[in-house]
XYZ file of C-alpha atoms in Angstrom:
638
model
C -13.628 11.626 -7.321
C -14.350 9.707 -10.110
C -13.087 6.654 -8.956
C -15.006 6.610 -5.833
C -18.094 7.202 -8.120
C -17.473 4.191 -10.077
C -16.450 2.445 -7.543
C -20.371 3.076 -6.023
C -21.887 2.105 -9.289
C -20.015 -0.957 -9.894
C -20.115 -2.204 -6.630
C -24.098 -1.605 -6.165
C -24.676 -3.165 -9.373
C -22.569 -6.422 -8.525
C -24.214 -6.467 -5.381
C -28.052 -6.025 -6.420
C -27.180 -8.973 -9.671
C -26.568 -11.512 -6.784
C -29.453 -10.313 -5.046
C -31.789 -10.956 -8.159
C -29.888 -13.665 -9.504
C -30.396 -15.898 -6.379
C -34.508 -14.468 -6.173
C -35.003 -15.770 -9.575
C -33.404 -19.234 -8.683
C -35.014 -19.340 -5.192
C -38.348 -18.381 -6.917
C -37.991 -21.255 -9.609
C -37.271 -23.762 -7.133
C -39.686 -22.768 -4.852
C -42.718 -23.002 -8.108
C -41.179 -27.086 -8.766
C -40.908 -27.900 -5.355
C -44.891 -27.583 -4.484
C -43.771 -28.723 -0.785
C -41.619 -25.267 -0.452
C -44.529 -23.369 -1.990
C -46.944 -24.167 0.593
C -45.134 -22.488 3.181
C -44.288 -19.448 1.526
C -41.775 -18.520 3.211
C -39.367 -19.290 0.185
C -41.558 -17.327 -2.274
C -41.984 -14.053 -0.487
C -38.238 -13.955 0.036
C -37.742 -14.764 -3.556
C -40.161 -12.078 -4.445
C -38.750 -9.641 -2.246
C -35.376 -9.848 -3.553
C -36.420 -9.934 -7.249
C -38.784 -6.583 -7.021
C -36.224 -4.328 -4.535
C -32.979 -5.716 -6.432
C -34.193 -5.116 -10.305
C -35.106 -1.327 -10.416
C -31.598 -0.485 -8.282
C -29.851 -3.205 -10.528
C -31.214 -1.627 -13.601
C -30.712 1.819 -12.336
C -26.819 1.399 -11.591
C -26.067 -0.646 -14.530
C -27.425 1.182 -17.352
C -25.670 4.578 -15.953
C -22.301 2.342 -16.127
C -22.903 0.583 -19.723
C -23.886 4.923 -20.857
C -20.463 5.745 -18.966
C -18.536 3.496 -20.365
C -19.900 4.278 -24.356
C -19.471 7.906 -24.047
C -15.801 8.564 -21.853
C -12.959 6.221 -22.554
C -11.571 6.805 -19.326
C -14.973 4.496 -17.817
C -14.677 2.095 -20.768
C -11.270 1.162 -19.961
C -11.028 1.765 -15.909
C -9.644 -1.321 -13.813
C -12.928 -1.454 -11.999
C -15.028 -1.999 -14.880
C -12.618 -5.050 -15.530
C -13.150 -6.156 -12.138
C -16.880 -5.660 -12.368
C -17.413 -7.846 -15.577
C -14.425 -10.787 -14.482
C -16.244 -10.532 -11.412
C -19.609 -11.386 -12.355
C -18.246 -14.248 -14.960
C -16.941 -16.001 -11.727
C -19.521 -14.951 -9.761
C -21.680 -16.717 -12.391
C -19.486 -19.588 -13.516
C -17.910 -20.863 -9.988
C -22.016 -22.054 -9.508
C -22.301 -23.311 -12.758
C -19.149 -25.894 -12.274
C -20.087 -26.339 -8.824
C -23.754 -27.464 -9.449
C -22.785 -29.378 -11.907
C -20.068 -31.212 -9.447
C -22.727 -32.210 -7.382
C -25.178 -32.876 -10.122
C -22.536 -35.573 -10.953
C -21.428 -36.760 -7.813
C -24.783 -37.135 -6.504
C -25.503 -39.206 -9.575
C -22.363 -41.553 -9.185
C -23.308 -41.715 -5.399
C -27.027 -42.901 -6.084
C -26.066 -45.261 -8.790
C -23.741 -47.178 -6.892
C -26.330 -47.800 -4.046
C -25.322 -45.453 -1.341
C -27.602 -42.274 0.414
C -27.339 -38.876 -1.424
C -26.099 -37.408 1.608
C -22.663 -39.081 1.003
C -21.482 -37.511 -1.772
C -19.294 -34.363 -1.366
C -21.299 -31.969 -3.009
C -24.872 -31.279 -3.322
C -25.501 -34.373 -1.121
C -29.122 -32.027 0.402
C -30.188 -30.970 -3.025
C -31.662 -32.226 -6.439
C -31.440 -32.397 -9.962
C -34.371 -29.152 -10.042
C -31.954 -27.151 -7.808
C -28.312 -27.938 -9.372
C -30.368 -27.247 -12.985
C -32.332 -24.228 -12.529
C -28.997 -22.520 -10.612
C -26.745 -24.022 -13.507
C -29.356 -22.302 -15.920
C -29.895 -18.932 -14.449
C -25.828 -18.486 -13.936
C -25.274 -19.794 -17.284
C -27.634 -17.454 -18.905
C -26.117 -13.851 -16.487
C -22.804 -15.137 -17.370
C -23.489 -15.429 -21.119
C -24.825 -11.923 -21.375
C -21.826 -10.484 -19.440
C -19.623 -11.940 -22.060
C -21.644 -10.469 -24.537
C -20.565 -7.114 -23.421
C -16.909 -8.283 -22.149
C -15.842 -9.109 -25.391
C -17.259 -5.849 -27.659
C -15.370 -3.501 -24.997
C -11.806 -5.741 -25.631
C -11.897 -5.233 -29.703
C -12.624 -1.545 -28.684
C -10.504 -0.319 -25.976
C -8.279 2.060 -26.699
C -6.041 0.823 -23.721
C -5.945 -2.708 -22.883
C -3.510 -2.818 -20.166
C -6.405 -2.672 -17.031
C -8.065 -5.352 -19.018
C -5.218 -7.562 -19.052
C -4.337 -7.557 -15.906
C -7.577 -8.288 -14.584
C -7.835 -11.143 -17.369
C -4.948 -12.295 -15.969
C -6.206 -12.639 -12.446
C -9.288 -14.208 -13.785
C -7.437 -17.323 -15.917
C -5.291 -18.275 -12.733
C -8.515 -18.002 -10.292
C -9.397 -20.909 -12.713
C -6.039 -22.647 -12.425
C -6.020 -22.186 -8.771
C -9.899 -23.268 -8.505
C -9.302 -26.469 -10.986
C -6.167 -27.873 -9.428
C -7.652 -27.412 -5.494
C -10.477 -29.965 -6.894
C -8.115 -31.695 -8.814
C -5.788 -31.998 -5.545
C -9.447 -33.593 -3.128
C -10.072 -35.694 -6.056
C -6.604 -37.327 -6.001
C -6.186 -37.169 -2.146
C -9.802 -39.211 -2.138
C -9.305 -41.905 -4.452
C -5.514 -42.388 -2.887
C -6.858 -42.450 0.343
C -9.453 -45.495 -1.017
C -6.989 -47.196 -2.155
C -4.987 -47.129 0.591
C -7.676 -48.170 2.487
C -8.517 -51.618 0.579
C -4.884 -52.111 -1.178
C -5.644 -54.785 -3.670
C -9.701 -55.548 -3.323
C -11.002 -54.132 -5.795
C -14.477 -51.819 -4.868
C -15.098 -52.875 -1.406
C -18.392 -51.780 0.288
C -16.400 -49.636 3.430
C -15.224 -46.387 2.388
C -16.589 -46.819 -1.713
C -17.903 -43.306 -1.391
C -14.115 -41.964 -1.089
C -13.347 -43.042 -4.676
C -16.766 -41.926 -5.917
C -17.079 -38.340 -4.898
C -12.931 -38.277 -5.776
C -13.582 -39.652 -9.326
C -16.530 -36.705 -9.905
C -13.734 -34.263 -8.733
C -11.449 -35.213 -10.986
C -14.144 -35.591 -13.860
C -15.190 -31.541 -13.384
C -11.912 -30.449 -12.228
C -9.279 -31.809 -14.597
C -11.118 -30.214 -17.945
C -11.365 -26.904 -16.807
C -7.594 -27.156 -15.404
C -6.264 -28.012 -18.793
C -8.323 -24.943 -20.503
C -7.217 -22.233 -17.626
C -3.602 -23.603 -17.420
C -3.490 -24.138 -21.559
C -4.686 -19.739 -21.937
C -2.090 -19.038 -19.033
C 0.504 -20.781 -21.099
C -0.561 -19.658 -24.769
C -0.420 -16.304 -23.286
C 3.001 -16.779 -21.667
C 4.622 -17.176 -24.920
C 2.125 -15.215 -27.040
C 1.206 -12.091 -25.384
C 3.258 -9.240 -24.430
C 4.107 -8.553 -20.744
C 3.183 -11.968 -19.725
C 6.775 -12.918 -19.140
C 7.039 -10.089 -16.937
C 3.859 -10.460 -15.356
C 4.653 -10.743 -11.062
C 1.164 -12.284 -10.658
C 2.368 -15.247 -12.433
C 5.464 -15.548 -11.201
C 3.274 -15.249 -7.677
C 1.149 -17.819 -8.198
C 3.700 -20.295 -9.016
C 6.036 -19.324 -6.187
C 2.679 -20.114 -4.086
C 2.122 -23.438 -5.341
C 5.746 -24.919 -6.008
C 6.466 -23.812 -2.020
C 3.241 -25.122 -1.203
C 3.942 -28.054 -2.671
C 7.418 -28.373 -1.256
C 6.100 -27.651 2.183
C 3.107 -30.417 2.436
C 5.847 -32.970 0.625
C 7.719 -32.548 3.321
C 5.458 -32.521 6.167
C 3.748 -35.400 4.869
C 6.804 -37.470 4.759
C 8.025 -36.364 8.062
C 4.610 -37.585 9.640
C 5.440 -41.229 7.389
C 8.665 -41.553 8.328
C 7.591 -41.203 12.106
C 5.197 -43.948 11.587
C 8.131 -46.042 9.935
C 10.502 -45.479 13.107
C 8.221 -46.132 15.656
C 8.067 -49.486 13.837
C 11.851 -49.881 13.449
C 12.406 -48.980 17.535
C 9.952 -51.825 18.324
C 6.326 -50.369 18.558
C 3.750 -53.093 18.210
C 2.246 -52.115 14.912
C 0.804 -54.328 12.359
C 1.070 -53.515 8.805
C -2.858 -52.725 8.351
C -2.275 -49.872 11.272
C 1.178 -48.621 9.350
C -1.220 -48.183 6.415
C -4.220 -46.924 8.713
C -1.990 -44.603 10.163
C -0.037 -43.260 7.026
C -2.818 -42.994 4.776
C -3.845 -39.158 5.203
C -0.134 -37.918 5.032
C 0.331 -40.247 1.863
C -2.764 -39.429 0.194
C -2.013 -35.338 0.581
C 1.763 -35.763 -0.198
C 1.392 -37.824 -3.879
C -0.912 -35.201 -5.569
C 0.915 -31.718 -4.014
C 4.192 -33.515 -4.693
C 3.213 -33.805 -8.288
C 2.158 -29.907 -8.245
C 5.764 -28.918 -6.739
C 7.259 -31.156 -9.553
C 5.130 -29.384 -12.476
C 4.936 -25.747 -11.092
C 8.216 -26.034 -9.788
C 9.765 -26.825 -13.446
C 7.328 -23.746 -14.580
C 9.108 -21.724 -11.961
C 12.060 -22.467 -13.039
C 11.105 -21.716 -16.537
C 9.649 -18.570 -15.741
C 12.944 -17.384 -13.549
C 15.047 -18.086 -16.870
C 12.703 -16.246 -19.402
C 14.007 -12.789 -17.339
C 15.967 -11.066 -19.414
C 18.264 -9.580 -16.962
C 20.906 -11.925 -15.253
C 20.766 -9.951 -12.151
C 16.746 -10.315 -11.874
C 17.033 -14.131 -12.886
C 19.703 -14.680 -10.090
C 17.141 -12.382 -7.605
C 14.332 -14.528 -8.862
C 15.703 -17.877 -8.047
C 17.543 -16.399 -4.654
C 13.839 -15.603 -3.098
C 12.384 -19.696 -4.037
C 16.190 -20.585 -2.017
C 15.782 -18.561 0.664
C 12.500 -19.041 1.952
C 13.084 -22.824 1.569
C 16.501 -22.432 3.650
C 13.906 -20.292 6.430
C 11.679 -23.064 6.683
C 14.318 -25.811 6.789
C 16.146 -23.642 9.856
C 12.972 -23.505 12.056
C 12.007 -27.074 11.078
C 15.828 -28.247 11.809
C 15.732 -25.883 15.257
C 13.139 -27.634 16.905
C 14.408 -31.112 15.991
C 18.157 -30.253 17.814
C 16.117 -28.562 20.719
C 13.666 -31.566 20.567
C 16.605 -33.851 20.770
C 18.470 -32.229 23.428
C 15.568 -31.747 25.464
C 14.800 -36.121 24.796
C 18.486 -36.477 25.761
C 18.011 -34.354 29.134
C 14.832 -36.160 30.158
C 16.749 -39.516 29.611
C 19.890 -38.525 31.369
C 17.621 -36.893 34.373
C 16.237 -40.582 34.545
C 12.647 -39.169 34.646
C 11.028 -41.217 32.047
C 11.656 -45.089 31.199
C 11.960 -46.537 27.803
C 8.551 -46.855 26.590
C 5.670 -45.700 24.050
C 5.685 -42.453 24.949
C 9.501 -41.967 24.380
C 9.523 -44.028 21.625
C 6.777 -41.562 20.011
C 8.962 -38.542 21.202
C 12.602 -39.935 19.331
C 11.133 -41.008 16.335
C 9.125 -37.535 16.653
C 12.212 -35.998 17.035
C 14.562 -37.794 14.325
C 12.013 -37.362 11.880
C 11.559 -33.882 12.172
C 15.564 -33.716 11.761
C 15.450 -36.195 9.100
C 12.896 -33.329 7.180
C 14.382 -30.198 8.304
C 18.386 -30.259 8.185
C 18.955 -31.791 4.838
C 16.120 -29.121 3.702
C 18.456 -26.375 5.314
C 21.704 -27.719 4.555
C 21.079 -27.846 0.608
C 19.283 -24.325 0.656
C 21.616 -22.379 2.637
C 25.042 -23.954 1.408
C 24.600 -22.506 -2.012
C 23.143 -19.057 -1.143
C 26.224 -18.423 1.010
C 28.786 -19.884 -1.251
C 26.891 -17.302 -3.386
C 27.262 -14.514 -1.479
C 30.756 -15.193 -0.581
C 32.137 -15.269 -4.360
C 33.984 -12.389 -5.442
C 33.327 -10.791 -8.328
C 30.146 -8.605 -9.320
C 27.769 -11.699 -8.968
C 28.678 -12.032 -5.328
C 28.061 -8.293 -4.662
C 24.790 -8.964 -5.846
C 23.993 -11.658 -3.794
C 25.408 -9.974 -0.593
C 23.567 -6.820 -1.197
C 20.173 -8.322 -2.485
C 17.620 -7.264 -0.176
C 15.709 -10.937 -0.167
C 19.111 -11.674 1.456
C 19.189 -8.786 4.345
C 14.899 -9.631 4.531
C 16.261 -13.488 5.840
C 19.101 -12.567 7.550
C 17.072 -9.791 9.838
C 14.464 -11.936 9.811
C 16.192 -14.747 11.391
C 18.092 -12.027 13.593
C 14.758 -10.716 15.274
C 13.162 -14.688 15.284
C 16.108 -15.523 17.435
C 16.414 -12.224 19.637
C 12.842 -12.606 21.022
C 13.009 -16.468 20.902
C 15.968 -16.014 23.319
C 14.383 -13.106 25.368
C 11.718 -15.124 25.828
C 13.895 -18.587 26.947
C 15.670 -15.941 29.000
C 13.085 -14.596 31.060
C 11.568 -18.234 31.630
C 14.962 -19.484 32.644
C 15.590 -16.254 35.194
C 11.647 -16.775 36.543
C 12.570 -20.140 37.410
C 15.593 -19.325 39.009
C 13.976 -16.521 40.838
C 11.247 -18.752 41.961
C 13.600 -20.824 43.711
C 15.423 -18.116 45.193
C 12.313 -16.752 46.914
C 10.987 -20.279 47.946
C 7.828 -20.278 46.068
C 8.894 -23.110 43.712
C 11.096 -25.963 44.219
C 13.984 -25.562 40.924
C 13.269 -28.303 38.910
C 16.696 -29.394 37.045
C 15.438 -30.849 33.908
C 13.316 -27.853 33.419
C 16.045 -25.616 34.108
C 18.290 -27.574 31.209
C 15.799 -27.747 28.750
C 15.105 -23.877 29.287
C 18.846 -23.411 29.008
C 19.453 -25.489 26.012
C 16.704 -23.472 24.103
C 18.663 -19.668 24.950
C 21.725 -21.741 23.892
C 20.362 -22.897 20.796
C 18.715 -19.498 19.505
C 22.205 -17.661 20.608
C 24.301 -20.222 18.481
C 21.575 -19.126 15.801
C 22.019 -15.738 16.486
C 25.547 -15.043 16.670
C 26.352 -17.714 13.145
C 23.919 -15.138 11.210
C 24.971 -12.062 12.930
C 28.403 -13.100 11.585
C 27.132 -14.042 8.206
C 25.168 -10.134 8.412
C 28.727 -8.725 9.220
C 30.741 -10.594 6.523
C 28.389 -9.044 4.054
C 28.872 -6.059 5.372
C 32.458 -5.899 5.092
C 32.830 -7.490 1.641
C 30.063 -5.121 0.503
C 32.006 -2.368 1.551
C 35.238 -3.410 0.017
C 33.261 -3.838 -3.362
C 32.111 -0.767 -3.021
C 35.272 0.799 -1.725
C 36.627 0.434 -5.279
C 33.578 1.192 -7.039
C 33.805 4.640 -5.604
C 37.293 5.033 -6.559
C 36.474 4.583 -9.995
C 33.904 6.337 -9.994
C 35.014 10.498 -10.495
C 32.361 12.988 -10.606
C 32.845 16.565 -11.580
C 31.246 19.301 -9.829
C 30.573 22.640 -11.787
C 29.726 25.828 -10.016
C 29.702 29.836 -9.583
C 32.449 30.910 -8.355
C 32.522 31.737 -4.200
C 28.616 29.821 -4.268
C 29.528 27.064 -2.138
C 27.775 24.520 -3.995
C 31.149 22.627 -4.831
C 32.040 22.509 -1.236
C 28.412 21.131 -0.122
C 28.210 18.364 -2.230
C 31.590 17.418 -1.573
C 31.251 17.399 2.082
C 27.963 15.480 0.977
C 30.002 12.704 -0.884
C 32.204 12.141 1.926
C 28.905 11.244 4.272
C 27.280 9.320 1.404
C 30.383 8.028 -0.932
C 33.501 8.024 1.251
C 36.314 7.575 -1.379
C 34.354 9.065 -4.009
C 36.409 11.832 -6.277
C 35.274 14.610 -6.702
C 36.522 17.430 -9.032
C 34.550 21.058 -8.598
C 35.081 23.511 -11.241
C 34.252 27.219 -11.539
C 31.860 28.080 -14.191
C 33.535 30.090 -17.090
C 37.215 28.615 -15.669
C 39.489 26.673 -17.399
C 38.448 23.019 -17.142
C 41.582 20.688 -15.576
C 42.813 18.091 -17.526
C 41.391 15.308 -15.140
C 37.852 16.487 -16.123
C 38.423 13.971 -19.041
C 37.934 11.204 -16.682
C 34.954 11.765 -14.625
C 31.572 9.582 -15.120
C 29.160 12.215 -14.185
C 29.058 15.968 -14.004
C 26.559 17.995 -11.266
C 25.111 21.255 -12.196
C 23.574 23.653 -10.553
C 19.920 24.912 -11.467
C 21.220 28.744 -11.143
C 24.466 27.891 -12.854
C 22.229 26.323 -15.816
C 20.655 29.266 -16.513
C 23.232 31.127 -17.461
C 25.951 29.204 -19.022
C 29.207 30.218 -20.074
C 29.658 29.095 -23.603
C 33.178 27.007 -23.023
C 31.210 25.151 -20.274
C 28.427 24.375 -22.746
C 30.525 23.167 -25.165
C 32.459 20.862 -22.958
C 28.876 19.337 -21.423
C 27.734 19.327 -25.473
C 31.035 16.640 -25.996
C 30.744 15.146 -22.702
C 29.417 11.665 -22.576
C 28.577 10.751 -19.119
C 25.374 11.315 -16.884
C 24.657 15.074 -16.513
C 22.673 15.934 -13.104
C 20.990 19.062 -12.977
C 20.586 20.199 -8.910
C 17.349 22.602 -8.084
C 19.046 25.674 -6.234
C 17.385 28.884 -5.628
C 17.502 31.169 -8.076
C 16.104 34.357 -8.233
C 12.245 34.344 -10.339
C 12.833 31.000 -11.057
C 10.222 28.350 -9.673
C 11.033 25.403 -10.000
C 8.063 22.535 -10.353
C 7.873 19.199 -9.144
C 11.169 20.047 -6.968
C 12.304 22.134 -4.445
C 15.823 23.110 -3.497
C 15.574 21.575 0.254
C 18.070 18.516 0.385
C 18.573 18.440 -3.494
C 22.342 18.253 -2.734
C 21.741 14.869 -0.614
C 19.389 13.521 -3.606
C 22.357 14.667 -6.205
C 24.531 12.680 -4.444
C 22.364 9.850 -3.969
C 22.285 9.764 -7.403
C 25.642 9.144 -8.307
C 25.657 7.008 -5.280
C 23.635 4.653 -7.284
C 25.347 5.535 -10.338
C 28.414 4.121 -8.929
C 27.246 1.411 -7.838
C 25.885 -0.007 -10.808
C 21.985 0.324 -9.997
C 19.141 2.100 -11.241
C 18.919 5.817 -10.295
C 15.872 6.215 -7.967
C 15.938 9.577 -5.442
C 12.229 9.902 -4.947
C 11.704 6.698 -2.413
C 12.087 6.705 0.961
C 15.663 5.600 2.919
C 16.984 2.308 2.371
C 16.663 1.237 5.806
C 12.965 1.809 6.162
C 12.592 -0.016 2.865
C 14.301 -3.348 4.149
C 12.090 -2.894 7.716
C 9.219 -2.587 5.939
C 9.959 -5.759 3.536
C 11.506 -7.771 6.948
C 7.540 -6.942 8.478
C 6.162 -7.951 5.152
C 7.930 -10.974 4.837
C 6.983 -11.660 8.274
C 3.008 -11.356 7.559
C 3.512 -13.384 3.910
C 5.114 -16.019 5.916
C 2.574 -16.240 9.011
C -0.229 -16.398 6.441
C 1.415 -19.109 4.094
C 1.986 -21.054 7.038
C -1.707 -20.497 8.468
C -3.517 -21.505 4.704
C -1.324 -24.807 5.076
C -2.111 -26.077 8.302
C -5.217 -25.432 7.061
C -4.876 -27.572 4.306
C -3.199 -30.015 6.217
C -5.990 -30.693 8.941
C -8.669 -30.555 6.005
C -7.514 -34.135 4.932
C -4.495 -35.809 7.175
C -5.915 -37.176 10.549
C-alpha cells in the first residue's frame, strides 16, 4: 500500500516539474521573441502550464521531501532514487543537448552554410538553446542539492546504488551513441572527398560530426571514468548484472554491425572481382555507409569487448566465469548459424536457378553470388569458431564438461535452435505439399525450380535439426553417466519412527528423482549400522524431531554432513512457512542437488518450466536486439 502511494506522489511530482519546467522556458522565450508574443498563443500556454502545474507540483513534493525526513523506509525507497536520478536526466539530457546544437549551429553558420543544416537545433536560436540550458541547469542543480544530503544520511544505500548505477551507464550509453554519429559523419566525409581537403559538397557531414564528438567525447570519459572507479572501488560493482548487461549489449552490438558492415563491403568488392562495371569513385560511393558504421562500432566491440572479458574474469567462481563467457559464445555461434543458413540455402537455391537454365549470366546474378558468398564469407567462419569450442567444451570429461553440458545457456540454444528449425521446416513443408497439391488438382502448373528450392530449404532445416537433436541427446547421455556416479557416491541416511512409513516414501521418492542413489533408513532409538558412517546427508522427520531419542541426538551432534529436517504432521504442531504436502519430493530434491554439486534451492518452480521460460525469453531478447540494430543500421548505411 505504501508503495503504490509513493509511487502516486513521485510520479505526479515528476510529471507536474516537466509541466512547469517547459512553461517557464516557453514563457521566457515567448517575452525575447516579441514576434511569438504577439500572437499569444505561446504565452497563454506557457501561463497555463506554469499556474495549474506549481500548486500540484508543490503540493506532491513537499509531502515527499516531509516523508522522506520523518520514516526511513521513504528516505531510502527505490522510487525516491528513481524520482531524483530521474529528474537529473530529465534536466541534464536538455542541457547537453542544447548545448549540441548551440555548437553545431555555430560551426554550421561560421563556415557559410544555412542553420537548417546542422544536426541539431538547426530551427532554433541562441535565446532558445540558452534560456532551456538555464532553466534545466538551475532544476537540476537544486535536485542535487537534495540528492546528495539523503546519500551521507541513508541508513541503507543499496536502492541508491543501484539506481546510481543505472544513471552513470545512461551517460555511457548516451555519450558513446553521439560519439558513434560523430565518427560515422566525419568517416563518411572523408570517404566522400578522399584526399581534398574541405570541399564545398557534403562539408556539413564533418561539421555537425566534429560538434558530436566535441559534446559527446567529454561526458563519455567522465560517465565511463565513475563506472570504472567504481568497478574497482565500490563494493558489489563486480557483481553488479547491469554492468555486465550493458557490456554484453554493446560488445555483441558491436560484433554484429562489424560484421554486417563488412559483409555489405565485401559484396561490393566481388561484384567488382566477377566483372561488374564499377569505377573506383562508385566502390567508394557505394561502400561508404557500411564503412563509416563499421570503423567506430568495431572500435566499441574491441574496447567493451576487452571490458567484457575483464569483467567475466573478476567472478570469483570458476563455474560462473566459465557460464559468463559460455552466454557471449553462444549467442555469437546463434547468429553465425542463421547468417551461415541462409548463405547454403542462398547458394543452393543460385545453383538450382542456374542448372534450371532460367536466368543467364548477368547483373542480376552477379548481384545474387556475390550476395550469396558474402553472406557465407560472414556467417560460417562466425559459426565455425563459436560453436567448435563450446562443443569441444561440452564434450570433455571431467566436472568442467558436466558443467558445460548441463548449463542452461546451453539447453536455451540448443531448444532454441530445435524449435527455429521445427517450424522453419513445417513451414517449407506445407509450401512444398501446397505446391504439389496444386498440381495434382490442376489449378497450378508445378513449377520445378520452385519445387527444388522449396525442397532444399526442408532439407537444410532437417540437416539442422537432426545435427542438434543429436548434440541435445549426447548431452543427455553423458549428463546422465556423470550423474550416474554422482549418485552412487552420494549415501543418504534416512531416520524414522518405527512402522511410520516415512523411510519407505522417500526411498521410493529417490528412486523417481535419484535412481542409484543409496539410501540407508534407520529406526529412531535403534542401533545405528555401521554404514551410517558413510552417508553425506541425513533426513529427519519433523515428528521424529520432536522427540528425540538421546543416542540419535548424539550421533546427529558428531555427524558432519547436511541435516534435512522434513515437515510431517504432527499432532499440535503447526508448522509456519511449510506445510507437509510434497515435503518428501522437496527433501529429496534437496539432496538431489546436494549430489550433484549445486546450490540447494526447493522453493522454485520445475526445471523444465524454468528452461521454457528462459528458451521464450531468449527468444524476445533476441527479436528485440535484432530489431534496435536494423534500426541502427538503416539510420546511417544506404
Amino acid at each position: 500500500m505504501r508503495t503504490v502511494r509513493r509511487l502516486y506522489f513521485y510520479a505526479v511530482a515528476f510529471i507536474t516539474l516537466e509541466v512547469v519546467l517547459w512553461g517557464l522556458i516557453n514563457l521566457l522565450r515567448s517575452i525575447v521573441q516579441r514576434d511569438v508574443l504577439s500572437t499569444g498563443d505561446t504565452l497563454a500556454q506557457a501561463l497555463a502550464l506554469i499556474l495549474v502545474g506549481v500548486p500540484i507540483f508543490a503540493l506532491h513534493w513537499i509531502w515527499a521531501q516531509r516523508a522522506s525526513a520523518t520514516d526511513v523506509e521513504e528516505h531510502s525507497a527505490s522510487l525516491r532514487a528513481v524520482f531524483l536520478y530521474g529528474v537529473l536526466l530529465a534536466t541534464l539530457i536538455p542541457v547537453v543537448q542544447n548545448g549540441l546544437a548551440l555548437v553545431n549551429r555555430t560551426f554550421i553558420e561560421s563556415a557559410g552554410f544555412a542553420p537548417y543544416r546542422a544536426l541539431a537545433g538547426g530551427n532554433q536560436t541562441w535565446t532558445d538553446n540558452l534560456i532551456a540550458i538555464v532553466m534545466n541547469a538551475v532544476a537540476a542543480w537544486y535536485f542535487l542539492t537534495v540528492l546528495r544530503p539523503d546519500w551521507q544520511t541513508l541508513s541503507d544505500t543499496e536502492n541508491f546504488a543501484d539506481i546510481r548505477r543505472l544513471y552513470r551507464y545512461i551517460w555511457v550509453l548516451y555519450s558513446l551513441l553521439m560519439i558513434i554519429i560523430g565518427a560515422q559523419q566525419i568517416i563518411r566525409f572523408l570517404m566522400f572527398v578522399p584526399g581534398k581537403g574541405l570541399g564545398e559538397v557534403g562539408r556539413e557531414l564533418f561539421i555537425n560530426g566534429t560538434a558530436l564528438l566535441l559534446i559527446g567525447t567529454p561526458i563519455w570519459f567522465f560517465a565511463w571514468r565513475a563506472c570504472q572507479e567504481a568497478f574497482f572501488h565500490q563494493p558489489g560493482e563486480r557483481d553488479s548484472n547491469l554492468r555486465l548487461g550493458i557490456l554484453y549489449f554493446l560488445a555483441l552490438s558491436g560484433v554484429t554491425i562489424v560484421l554486417s558492415a563488412a559483409g555489405v563491403t565485401l559484396n561490393v568488392i566481388l561484384r567488382r572481382a566477377l566483372g561488374e562495371d564499377l569505377a573506383f569513385a562508385e566502390i567508394l560511393r557505394r561502400i561508404t555507409g557500411s564503412v563509416s558504421i563499421g570503423l567506430p562500432l568495431g572500435a566499441v566491440w574491441a574496447y567493451y569487448g576487452y571490458w567484457l572479458r575483464q569483467s567475466i574474469n573478476a567472478a570469483a567462481d570458476e563455474q560462473r566465469r566459465a557460464a559468463l563467457n559460455r552466454i557471449y559464445l553462444y549467442i555469437l555461434s546463434f547468429i553465425g548459424l542463421a547468417t551461415s543458413f541462409i548463405g547454403l540455402a542462398s547458394l543452393v537455391a543460385f545453383v538450382i536457378d542456374v542448372a534450371a537454365g532460367k536466368q543467364i549470366w548477368g547483373d542480376e546474378m552477379r548481384a545474387r553470388i556475390s550476395g550469396v558468398l558474402a553472406t557465407l564469407a560472414v556467417g560460417l567462419p562466425l559459426w565455425l569458431s563459436t560453436w567448435r569450442p563450446i562443443q569441444k567444451e561440452a564434450l570433455a570429461e571431467g566436472a568442467a564438461g558436466d558443467h558445460a553440458r548441463r548449463s542452461v545457456t546451453r539447453k536455451i540454444y540448443l531448444y532454441l535452435v530445435l524449435f527455429a528449425s521445427v517450424i522453419g521446416g513445417m513451414v517449407s513443408a506445407v509450401g512444398l505439399v501446397f505446391q504439389l497439391l496444386q498440381a495434382a488438382l490442376g489449378s497450378e502448373t508445378l513449377s520445378l525450380v520452385s519445387l527444388l528450392n522449396m525442397a532444399q530449404v526442408l532439407a537444410w532445416f532437417i540437416l539442422v535439426l537432426v545435427y542438434h537433436l543429436s548434440c541435445l541427446r549426447a548431452d543427455g547421455s553423458g549428463a546422465a553417466r556423470t550423474l550416474s556416479d554422482r549418485y552412487a557416491q552420494f549415501p543418504v541416511a534416512v531416520f524414522e519412527t518405527a512402522g511410520s512409513g516415512f523411510g519407505e516414501a522417500v526411498r521410493a521418492e529417490a528412486q523417481k528423482q535419484v535412481p542409484g542413489l543409496p539410501v540407508t533408513v534407520i529406526a529412531s532409538g535403534g542401533e545405528i549400522p555401521e554404514e551410517a558412517a558413510a552417508v553425506k546427508a541425513v533426513l529427519l522427520p519433523l515428528g521424529l524431531m520432536v522427540a528425540l531419542p538421546d543416542a540419535t541426538r548424539k550421533w546427529l551432534g558428531e555427524f558432519g554432513g547436511s541435516k534435512i529436517v522434513v515437515p510431517t504432521e504432527v499432532k499440535d504442531w503447526l508448522w509456519i512457512g511449510n506445510t507437509p504436502r510434497r515435503s518428501v519430493t522437496r527433501a529429496v530434491l534437496a539432496v538431489r542437488q546436494m549430489a550433484e554439486g549445486q546450490a540447494v534451492r526447493v522453493d522454485g518452480g520445475g526445471s523444465g518450466w524454468t528452461i521454457v521460460a528462459y528458451v521464450f525469453a531468449a527468444l524476445f531478447a533476441l527479436q528485440l536486439l535484432f530489431v534496435l540494430l536494423m534500426l541502427g543500421i538503416s539510420a546511417f548505411v544506404d
